[in-house]
XYZ file of C-alpha atoms in Angstrom:
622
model
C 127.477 -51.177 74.038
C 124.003 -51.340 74.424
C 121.659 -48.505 72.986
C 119.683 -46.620 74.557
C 115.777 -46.623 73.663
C 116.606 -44.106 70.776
C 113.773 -45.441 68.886
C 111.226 -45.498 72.427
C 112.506 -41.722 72.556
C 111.250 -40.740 69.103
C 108.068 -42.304 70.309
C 107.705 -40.724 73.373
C 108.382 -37.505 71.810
C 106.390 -37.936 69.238
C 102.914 -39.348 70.340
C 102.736 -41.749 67.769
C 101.200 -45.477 68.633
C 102.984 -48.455 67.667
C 101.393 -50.175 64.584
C 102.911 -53.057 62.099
C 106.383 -53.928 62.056
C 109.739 -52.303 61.436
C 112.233 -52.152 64.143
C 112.779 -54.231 66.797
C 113.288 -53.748 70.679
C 114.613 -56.677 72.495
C 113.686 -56.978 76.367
C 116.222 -58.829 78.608
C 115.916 -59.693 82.032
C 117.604 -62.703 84.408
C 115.376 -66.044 84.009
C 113.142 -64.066 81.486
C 114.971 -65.075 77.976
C 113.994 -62.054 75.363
C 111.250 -60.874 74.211
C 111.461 -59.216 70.762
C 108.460 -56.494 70.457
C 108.270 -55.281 66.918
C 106.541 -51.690 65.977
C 105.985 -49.077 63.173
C 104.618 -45.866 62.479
C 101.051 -45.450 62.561
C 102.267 -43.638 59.392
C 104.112 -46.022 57.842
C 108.185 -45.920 57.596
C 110.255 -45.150 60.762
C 108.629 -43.182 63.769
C 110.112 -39.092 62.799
C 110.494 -36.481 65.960
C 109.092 -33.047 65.054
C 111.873 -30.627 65.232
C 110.335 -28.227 67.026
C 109.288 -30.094 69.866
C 111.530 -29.170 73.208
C 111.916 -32.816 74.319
C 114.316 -33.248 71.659
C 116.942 -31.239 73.051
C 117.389 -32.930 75.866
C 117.984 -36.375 74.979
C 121.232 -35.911 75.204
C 120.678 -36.442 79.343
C 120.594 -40.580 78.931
C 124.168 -40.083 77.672
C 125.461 -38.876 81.098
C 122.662 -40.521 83.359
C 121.100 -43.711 84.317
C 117.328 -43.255 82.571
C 113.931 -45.119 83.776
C 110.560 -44.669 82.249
C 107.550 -44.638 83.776
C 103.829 -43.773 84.101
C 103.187 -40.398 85.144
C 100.286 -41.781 86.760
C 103.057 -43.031 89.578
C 104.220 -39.813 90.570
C 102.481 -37.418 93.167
C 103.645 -34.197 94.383
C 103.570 -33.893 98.123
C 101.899 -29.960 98.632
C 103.888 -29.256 102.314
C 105.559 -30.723 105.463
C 102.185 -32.189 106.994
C 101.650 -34.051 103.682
C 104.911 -35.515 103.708
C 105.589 -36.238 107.503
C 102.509 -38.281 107.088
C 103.414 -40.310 103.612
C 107.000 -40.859 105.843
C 104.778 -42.510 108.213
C 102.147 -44.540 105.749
C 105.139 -45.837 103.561
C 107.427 -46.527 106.518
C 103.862 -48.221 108.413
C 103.135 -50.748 104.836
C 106.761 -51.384 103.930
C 107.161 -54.980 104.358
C 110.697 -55.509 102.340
C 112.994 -52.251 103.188
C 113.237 -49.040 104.573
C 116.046 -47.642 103.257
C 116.801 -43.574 104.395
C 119.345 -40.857 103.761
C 119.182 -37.633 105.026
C 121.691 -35.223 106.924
C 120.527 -36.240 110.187
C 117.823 -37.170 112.086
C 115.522 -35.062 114.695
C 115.079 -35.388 118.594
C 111.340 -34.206 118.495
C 107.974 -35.928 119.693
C 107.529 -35.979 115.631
C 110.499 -37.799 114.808
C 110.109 -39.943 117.414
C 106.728 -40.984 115.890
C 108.511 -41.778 112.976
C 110.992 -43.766 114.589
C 108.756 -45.567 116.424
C 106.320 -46.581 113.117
C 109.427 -48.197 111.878
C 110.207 -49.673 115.153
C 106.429 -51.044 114.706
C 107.075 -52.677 111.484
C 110.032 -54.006 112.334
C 108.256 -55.757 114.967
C 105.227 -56.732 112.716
C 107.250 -57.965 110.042
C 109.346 -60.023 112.724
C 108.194 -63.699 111.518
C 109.322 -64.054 108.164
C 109.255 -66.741 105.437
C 112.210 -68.427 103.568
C 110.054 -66.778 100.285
C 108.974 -63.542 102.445
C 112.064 -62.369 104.587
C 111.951 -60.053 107.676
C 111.912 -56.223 107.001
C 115.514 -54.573 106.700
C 116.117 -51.078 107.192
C 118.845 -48.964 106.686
C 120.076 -45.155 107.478
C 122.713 -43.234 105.965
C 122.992 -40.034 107.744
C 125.995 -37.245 108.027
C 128.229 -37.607 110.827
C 129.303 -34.478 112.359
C 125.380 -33.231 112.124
C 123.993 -36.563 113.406
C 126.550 -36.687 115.605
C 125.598 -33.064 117.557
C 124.880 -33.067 120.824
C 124.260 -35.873 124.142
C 120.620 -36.437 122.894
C 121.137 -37.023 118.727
C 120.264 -38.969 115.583
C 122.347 -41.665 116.680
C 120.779 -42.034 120.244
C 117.665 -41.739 118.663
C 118.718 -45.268 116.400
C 120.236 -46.992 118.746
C 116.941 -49.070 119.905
C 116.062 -50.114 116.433
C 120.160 -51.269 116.293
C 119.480 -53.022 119.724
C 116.578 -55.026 119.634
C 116.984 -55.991 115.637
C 120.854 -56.138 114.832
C 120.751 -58.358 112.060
C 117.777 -56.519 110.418
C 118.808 -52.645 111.442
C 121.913 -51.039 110.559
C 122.902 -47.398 110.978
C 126.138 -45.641 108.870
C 127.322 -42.317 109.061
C 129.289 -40.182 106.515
C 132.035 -38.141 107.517
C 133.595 -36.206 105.307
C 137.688 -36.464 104.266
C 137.865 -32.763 103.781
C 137.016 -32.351 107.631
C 140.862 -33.428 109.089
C 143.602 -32.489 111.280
C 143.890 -29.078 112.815
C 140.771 -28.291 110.759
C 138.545 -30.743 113.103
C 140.608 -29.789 116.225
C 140.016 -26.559 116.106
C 136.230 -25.885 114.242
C 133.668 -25.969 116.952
C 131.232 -28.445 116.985
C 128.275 -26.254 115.899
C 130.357 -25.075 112.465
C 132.574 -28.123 111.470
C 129.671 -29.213 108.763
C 130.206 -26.104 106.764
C 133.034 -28.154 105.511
C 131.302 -31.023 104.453
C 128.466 -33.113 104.444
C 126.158 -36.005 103.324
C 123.004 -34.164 102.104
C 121.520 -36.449 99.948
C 117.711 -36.518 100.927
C 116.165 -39.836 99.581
C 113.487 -42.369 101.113
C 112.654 -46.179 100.052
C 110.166 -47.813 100.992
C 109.941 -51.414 99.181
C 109.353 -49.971 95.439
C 108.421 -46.228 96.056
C 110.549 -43.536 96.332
C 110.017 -40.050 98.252
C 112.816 -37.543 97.157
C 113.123 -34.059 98.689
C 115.301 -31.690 99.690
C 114.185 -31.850 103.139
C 115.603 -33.620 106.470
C 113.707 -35.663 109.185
C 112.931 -32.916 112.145
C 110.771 -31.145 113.463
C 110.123 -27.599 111.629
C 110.549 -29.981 108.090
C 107.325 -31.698 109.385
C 105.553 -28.401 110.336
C 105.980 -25.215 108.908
C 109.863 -25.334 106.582
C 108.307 -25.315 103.159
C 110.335 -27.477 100.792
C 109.469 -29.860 97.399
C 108.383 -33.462 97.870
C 108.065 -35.974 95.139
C 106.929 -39.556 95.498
C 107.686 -42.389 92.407
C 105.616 -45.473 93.218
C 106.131 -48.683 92.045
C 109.336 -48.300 89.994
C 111.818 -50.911 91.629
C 114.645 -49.996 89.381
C 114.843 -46.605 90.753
C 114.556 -47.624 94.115
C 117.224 -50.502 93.558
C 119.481 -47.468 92.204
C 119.042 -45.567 95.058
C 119.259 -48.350 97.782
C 122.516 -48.843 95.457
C 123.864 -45.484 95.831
C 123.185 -45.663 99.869
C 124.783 -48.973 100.769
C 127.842 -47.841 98.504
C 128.137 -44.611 100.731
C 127.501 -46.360 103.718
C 130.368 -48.638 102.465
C 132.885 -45.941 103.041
C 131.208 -44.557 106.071
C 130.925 -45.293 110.007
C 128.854 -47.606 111.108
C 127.005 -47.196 114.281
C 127.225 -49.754 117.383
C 124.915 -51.184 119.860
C 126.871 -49.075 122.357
C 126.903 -45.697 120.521
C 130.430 -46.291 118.939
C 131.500 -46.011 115.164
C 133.768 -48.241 113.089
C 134.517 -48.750 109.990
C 133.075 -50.727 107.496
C 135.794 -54.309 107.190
C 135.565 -54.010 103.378
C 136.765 -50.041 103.158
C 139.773 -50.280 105.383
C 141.056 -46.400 104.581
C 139.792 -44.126 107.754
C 137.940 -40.540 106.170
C 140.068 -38.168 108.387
C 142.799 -40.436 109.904
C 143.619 -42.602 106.499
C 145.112 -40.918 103.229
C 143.030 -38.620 102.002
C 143.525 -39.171 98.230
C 143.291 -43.171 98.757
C 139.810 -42.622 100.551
C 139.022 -40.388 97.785
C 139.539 -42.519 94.920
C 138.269 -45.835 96.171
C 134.979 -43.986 97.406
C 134.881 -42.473 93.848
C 135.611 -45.527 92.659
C 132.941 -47.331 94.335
C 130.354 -44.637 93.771
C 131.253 -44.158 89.980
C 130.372 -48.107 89.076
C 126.657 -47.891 90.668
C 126.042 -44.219 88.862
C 127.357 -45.673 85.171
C 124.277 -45.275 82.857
C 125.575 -48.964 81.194
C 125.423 -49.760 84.925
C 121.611 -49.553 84.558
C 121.115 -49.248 80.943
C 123.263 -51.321 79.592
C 125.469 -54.786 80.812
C 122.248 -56.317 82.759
C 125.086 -58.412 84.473
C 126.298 -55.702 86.353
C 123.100 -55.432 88.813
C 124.085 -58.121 90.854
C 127.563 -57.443 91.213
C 129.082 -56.356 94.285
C 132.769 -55.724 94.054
C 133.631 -54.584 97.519
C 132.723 -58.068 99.310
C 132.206 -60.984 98.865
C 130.085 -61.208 102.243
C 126.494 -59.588 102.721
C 126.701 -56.700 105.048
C 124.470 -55.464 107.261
C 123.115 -52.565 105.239
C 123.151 -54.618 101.583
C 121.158 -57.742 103.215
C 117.896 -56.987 101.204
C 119.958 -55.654 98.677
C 121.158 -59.239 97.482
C 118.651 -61.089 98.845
C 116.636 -62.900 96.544
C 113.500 -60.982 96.459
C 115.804 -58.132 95.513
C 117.399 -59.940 92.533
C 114.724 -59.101 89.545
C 117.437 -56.131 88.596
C 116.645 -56.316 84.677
C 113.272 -58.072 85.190
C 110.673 -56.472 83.003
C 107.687 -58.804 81.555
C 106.579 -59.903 84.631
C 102.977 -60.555 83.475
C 101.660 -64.250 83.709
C 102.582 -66.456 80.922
C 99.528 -66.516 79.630
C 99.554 -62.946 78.847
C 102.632 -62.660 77.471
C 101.796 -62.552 74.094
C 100.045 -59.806 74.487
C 101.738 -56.387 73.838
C 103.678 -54.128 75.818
C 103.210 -50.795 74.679
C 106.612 -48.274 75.589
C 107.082 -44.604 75.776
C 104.021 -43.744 74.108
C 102.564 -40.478 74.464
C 98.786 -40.901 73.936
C 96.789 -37.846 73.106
C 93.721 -40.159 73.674
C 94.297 -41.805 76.838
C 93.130 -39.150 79.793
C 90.027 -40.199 80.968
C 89.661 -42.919 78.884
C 92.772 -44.809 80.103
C 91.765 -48.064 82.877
C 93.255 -47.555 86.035
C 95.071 -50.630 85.470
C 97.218 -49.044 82.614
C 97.637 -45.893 84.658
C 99.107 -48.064 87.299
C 102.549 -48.873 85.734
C 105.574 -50.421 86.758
C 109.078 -48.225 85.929
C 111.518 -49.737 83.037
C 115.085 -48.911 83.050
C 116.674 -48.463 79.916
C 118.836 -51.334 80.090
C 115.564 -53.439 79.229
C 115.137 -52.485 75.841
C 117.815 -52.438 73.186
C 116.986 -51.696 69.657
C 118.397 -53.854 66.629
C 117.663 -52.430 63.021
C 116.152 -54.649 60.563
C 115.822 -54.654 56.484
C 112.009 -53.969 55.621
C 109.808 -56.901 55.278
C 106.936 -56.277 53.665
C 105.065 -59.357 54.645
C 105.637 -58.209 58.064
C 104.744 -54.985 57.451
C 100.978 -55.222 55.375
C 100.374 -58.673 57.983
C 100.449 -56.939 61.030
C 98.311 -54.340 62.612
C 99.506 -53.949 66.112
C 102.686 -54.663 67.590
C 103.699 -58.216 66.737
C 105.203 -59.905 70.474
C 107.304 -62.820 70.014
C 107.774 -65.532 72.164
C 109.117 -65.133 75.691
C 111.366 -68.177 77.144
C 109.390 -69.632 80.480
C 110.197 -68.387 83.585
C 109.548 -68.470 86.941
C 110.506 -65.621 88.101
C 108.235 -62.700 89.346
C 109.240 -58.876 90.366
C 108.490 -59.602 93.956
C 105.279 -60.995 95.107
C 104.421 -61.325 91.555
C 101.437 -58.974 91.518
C 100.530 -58.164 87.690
C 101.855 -54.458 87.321
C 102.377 -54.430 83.696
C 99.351 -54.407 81.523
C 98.717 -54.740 77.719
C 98.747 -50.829 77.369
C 101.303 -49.000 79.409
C 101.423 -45.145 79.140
C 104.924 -45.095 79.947
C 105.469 -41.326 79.567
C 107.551 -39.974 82.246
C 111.465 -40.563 81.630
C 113.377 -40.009 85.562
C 117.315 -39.527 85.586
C 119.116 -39.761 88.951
C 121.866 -37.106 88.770
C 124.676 -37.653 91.852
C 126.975 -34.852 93.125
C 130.060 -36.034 95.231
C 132.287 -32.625 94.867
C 134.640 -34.087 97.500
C 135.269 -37.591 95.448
C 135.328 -36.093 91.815
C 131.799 -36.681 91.185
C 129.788 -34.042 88.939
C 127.359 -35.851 87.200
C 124.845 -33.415 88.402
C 127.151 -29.898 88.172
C 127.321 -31.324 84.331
C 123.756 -32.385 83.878
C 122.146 -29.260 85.909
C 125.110 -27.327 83.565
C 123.628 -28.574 80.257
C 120.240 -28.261 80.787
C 120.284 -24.567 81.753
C 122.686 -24.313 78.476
C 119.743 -25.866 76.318
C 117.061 -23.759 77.106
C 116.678 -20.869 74.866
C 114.466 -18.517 73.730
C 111.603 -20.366 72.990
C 111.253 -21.906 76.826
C 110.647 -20.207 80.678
C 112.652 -21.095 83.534
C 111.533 -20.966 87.647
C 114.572 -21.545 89.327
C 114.383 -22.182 92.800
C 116.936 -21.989 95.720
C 116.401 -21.948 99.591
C 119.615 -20.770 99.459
C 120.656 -17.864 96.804
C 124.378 -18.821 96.443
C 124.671 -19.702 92.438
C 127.901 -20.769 91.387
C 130.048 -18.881 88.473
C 129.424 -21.085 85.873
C 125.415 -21.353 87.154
C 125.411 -17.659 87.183
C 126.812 -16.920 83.917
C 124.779 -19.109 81.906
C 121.452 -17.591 83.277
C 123.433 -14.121 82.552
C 124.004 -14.833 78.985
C 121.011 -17.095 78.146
C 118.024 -16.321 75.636
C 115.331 -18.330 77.838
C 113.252 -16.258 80.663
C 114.167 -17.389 83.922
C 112.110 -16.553 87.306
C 114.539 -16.927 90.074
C 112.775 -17.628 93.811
C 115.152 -17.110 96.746
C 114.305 -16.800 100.846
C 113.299 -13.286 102.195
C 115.715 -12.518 105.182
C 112.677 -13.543 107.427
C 112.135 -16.681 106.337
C 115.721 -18.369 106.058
C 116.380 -20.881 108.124
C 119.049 -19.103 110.150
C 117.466 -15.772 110.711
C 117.132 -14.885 114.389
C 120.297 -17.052 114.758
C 122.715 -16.498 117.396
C 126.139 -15.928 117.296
C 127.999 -15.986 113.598
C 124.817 -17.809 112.104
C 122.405 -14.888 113.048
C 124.297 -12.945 109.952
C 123.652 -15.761 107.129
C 120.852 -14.122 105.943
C 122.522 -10.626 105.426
C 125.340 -12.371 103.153
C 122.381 -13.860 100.956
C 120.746 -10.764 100.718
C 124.386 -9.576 99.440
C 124.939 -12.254 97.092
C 121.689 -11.387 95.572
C 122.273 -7.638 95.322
C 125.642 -8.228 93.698
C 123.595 -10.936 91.067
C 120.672 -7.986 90.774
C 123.522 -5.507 89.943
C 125.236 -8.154 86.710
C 121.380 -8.224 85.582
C 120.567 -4.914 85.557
C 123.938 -4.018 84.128
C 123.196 -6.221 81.052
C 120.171 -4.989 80.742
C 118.589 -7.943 81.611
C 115.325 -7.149 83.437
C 112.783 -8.186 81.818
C 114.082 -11.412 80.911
C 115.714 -12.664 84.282
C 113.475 -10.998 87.718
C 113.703 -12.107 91.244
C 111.341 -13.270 93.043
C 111.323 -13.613 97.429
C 109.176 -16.636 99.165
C 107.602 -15.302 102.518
C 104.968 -16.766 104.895
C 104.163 -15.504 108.657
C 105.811 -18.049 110.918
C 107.811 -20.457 107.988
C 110.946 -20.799 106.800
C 111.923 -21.439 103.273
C 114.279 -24.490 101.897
C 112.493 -25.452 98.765
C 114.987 -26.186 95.390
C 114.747 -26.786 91.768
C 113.812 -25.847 88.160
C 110.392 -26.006 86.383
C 111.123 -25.203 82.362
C 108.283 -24.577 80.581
C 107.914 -24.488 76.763
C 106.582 -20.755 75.562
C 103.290 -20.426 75.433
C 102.355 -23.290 77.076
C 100.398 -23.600 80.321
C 102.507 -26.884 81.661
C 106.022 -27.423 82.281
C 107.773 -30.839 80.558
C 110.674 -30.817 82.476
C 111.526 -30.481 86.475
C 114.416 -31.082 88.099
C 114.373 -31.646 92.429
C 116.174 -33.153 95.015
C 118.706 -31.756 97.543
C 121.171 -29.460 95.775
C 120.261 -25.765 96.154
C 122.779 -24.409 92.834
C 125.299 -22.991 95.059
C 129.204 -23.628 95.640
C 128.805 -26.155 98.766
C 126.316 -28.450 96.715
C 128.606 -28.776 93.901
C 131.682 -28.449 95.547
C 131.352 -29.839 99.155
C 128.677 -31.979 100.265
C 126.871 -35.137 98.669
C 124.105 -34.570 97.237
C 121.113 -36.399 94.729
C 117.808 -35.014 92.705
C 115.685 -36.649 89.885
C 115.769 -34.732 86.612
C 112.004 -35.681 85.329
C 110.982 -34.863 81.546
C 106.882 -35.523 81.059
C 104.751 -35.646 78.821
C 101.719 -36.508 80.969
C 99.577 -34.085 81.720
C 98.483 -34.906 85.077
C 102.057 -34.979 85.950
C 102.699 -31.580 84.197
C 99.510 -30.156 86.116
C 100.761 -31.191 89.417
C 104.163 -29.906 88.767
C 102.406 -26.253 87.888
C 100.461 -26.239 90.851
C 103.937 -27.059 93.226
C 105.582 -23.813 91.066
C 102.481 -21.557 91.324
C 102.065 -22.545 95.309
C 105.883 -21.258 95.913
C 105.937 -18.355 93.730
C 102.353 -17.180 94.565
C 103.847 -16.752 98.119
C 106.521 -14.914 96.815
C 107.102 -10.917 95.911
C 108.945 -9.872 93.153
C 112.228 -7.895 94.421
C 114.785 -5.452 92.458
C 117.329 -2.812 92.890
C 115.414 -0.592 94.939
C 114.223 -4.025 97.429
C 118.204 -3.669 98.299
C 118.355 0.199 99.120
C 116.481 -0.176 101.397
C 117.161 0.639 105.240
C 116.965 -2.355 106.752
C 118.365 -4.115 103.695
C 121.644 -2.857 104.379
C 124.697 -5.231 105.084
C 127.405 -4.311 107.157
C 130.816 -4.413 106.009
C 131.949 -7.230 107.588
C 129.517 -9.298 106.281
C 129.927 -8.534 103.054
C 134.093 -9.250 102.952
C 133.179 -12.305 105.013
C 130.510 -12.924 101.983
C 133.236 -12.903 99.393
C 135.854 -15.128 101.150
C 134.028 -17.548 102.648
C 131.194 -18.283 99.933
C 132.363 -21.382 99.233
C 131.341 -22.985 102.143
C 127.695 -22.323 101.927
């Protein structure tokens, strides 16, 4: 079993630079041979981590999760919905390899037709390709029953891009297993997804990723505040997630030229027809290979692998195609600078201003491309060399794909990204048990903003902020500003069972005596709604936070338990990074009031009866 970048870790959490030689970290990639980088303490003797620092208790994470460094250079916040309806439309206008998109569904406005038609335009652009530079592909993963609602939908919206480029467009649509029978017979329409759904929220354009919690419609363009994140550059994350969507789409519909669904020939059990437990278990199956951490981090053999087919579907053409096929590929600098050195992980108290923009722009490493073998001490190595000591790489040809020079002699690889999954339905809970832990690990000596559009914590999530030492700021939706107030029908009374749920969660604190260290916070802004997610944990004391984690779950019982859903858990140690992520946390909870016991007594605060029995049996679906 291949380790895991212990000694990068130490490294990275330490800040010091890699001088002389001790250890050794092998790089592997396909057509690349090895190349053995040797390092040592500035110090002298192995590279120690300072117990105090906070980083250290959490490297447990690349245990349970597939982990890629990067540059914290590559990452940029997205401030609002303008900011990031308009990087939709700039990544999806300059892709020129994929477009790969999951989301719950799809819009019908003027604004997501823009969208559409942008990829549309590529598509068309990007029509004459080359045996070395293929056509564009694109692919969408939405949920069924949502994209599905309605004459005019998501899937009408698709069909032209299906139409006019079949072999370059595909379209698949989730449905859930749980969502069967009577059940589907008799739930309307309008309320069959509160059984289910595919709410994984994650864009891919060529190398960059744009995760969120938020959908492709109208208000999530405009004025419904949620968090926005964009990774450039770092093709291992967005093979992983490109990964993770073709496998989903593998047990999913997919959509016809003439608005019908079938099933994918490779996954021949139907989600609501078939046996429920087969679909279950092959999907989990299927799902559980591509989220492996030794997947990623470890067996580099495994990238190309695809054990569902032995044909290239629609949806995984530029997923096997040979641009694509650089999985492990790491030293892709020109020969002739390959004996430089790569530096890894290193935290560099020196490098703000003073760092090239070349170095800041760095490509992503997963940590299947360095593996650590212990050494005896030489001491001719040792006193002989000053810097890191690169040995020969075997030639190759290959290049990550158009063989632009992205990694330089000095990398300030300082940003560590885990992709945590969440398939309740299949037996997934790689994020319930990630999300679990890290909550667990903070203690006294760290802060917590915990975000939720939707106030609906589970047990366990509930009673670990109950009975932990860490402060924890928790941000929820006024009544005003969640998404179904002014509802009609059922819906209309969503809000009042939040505003329940939170009362009864006020009520535990304040019994505990728990005031001061746990308060709650409501978002509100004339004319938006509120869906924004996540955790910020800062270290005591200090200004920035090291660790974030975002994506689509909101905490509550139909994230874990019902739906699909994806986020990134980030740990940072560079400071433009950490300022960014402060300025996201202060934006939310600077629009925000702080609520307690007396917020709830109020008059028009009250919930009715109804709502509140209807709150305790039901809030496991939402």
């Amino acid at each position: 079993m291949a380790c895991r970048l212990r000694s990068a870790w130490r490294i990275f959490l330490s800040g010091k630079q890699f001088h002389r030689c001790k250890s050794v970290v092998t790089y592997s990639g396909p057509g690349t041979g090895l190349c053995t980088v040797r390092y040592h303490s500035s110090e002298g003797g192995d590279v120690s981590l300072q117990s105090e620092s906070p980083l250290r208790k959490f490297e447990w994470i690349q245990k349970r999760a597939p982990a890629f460094a990067i540059s914290g250079e590559n990452v940029v916040i997205l401030p609002g919905p303008v900011e990031y309806f308009e990087e939709l439309k700039n990544q999806a206008r300059n892709a020129s390899k994929r477009v790969v998109l999951a989301s719950l569904y799809l819009g019908t406005s003027p604004k997501v037709q823009e969208l559409v038609d942008t990829i549309y335009q590529t598509c068309q652009t990007s029509s004459q390709g080359t045996q070395d530079k293929p056509p564009l592909k694109v692919h969408i993963l939405l949920d069924c029953t949502r994209g599905s609602r309605g004459k005019h939908n998501s899937r009408t919206m698709l069909l032209p891009l299906i139409k006019d480029f079949p072999d370059r467009a595909s379209v698949s649509l989730y449905h859930t297993p749980d969502l069967r029978g009577r059940l589907k017979e008799l739930i309307p329409e309008r309320y069959n997804e509160i059984i289910g759904l595919s709410h994984i929220k994650a864009y891919i354009f060529d190398d960059t990723v744009i995760m969120s919690g938020a959908n492709l419609s109208e208000s999530y363009f405009t004025n419904r505040q949620d968090r926005y994140i964009m990774v450039k550059d770092c093709p291992q994350l967005a093979d992983f997630f490109h990964k993770l969507v073709t496998t989903v789409s593998t047990f999913s519909f997919q959509l016809q030229q003439d608005d019908s669904l079938v099933l994918d020939p490779e996954f021949n059990v139907h989600p609501y027809e078939g046996d429920i437990t087969e679909f279950k278990t092959k999907a989990r199956t299927l799902v559980e290979e591509v989220i492996d951490p030794e997947h990623w981090n470890g067996n580099t053999s495994q990238h190309n692998h695809q054990p569902h087919t032995t044909e290239t579907k629609s949806h995984e053409l530029h997923y096997n195609s040979p641009e694509f096929s650089h999985r492990t590929l790491v030293d892709n600098r020109p020969k002739e600078s390959r004996t430089k050195p790569v530096i890894l992980l290193r935290q560099d108290a020196n490098s703000g201003s003073n760092t090239s923009p070349q170095s800041q722009h760095a490509t992503c490493l997963h940590t299947g491309a360095v593996q650590q073998k212990d050494i005896s001490n030489s001491s001719s190595n040792s006193n002989s060399q000053e810097n890191i000591d690169t040995e020969s790489v075997q030639n190759s040809d290959s290049t990550m794909y158009d063989g632009k020079e992205r990694m330089t002699s000095d990398l300030p690889l300082d940003t560590w990204i885990f992709p945590l999954v969440q398939m309740g339905p299949l037996g997934v809970t790689v994020d319930e048990e990630v999300t679990s832990g890290i909550l667990n690990t903070a203690d006294s000596d760290m802060e917590c903003y915990l975000a939720s559009g939707y106030f609906n914590l589970t047990r366990t999530y509930m009673d670990i902020v109950l009975r932990s030492k860490a402060k924890f700021n928790m941000l929820m939706a006024s009544p005003q500003v969640n998404g179904f107030y002014g509802a009609k029908g059922i819906s209309g009374f969503i809000p009042d069972s939040y505003t329940y749920i939170a009362k009864k969660f006020c009520e535990q604190r304040d019994s505990r005596g728990q005031q001061d260290r746990i308060q709650m916070y409501e978002y509100y802004k004339d004319n938006w709604t509120f869906h924004a997610k996540g955790l910020w944990i800062y270290q005591s004391g200090k200004k920035l936070p090291f660790l974030t984690l975002m994506g689509s779950p909101n905490f509550g019982h139909r994230s874990v338990h019902r739906d699909l859903e994806a986020q990134l858990a980030i740990i940072t140690t560079n400071e433009n990074l950490q300022k960014q992520l402060h300025q996201e946390q202060e934006r939310l909870y600077t629009q925000s009031e702080r609520v307690d016991k007396t917020t709830y007594q109020q008059e028009h605060r009250k919930v009715p009866l109804w709502v509140k029995i209807v709150s305790i049996t039901t809030r496991n679906f939402w």
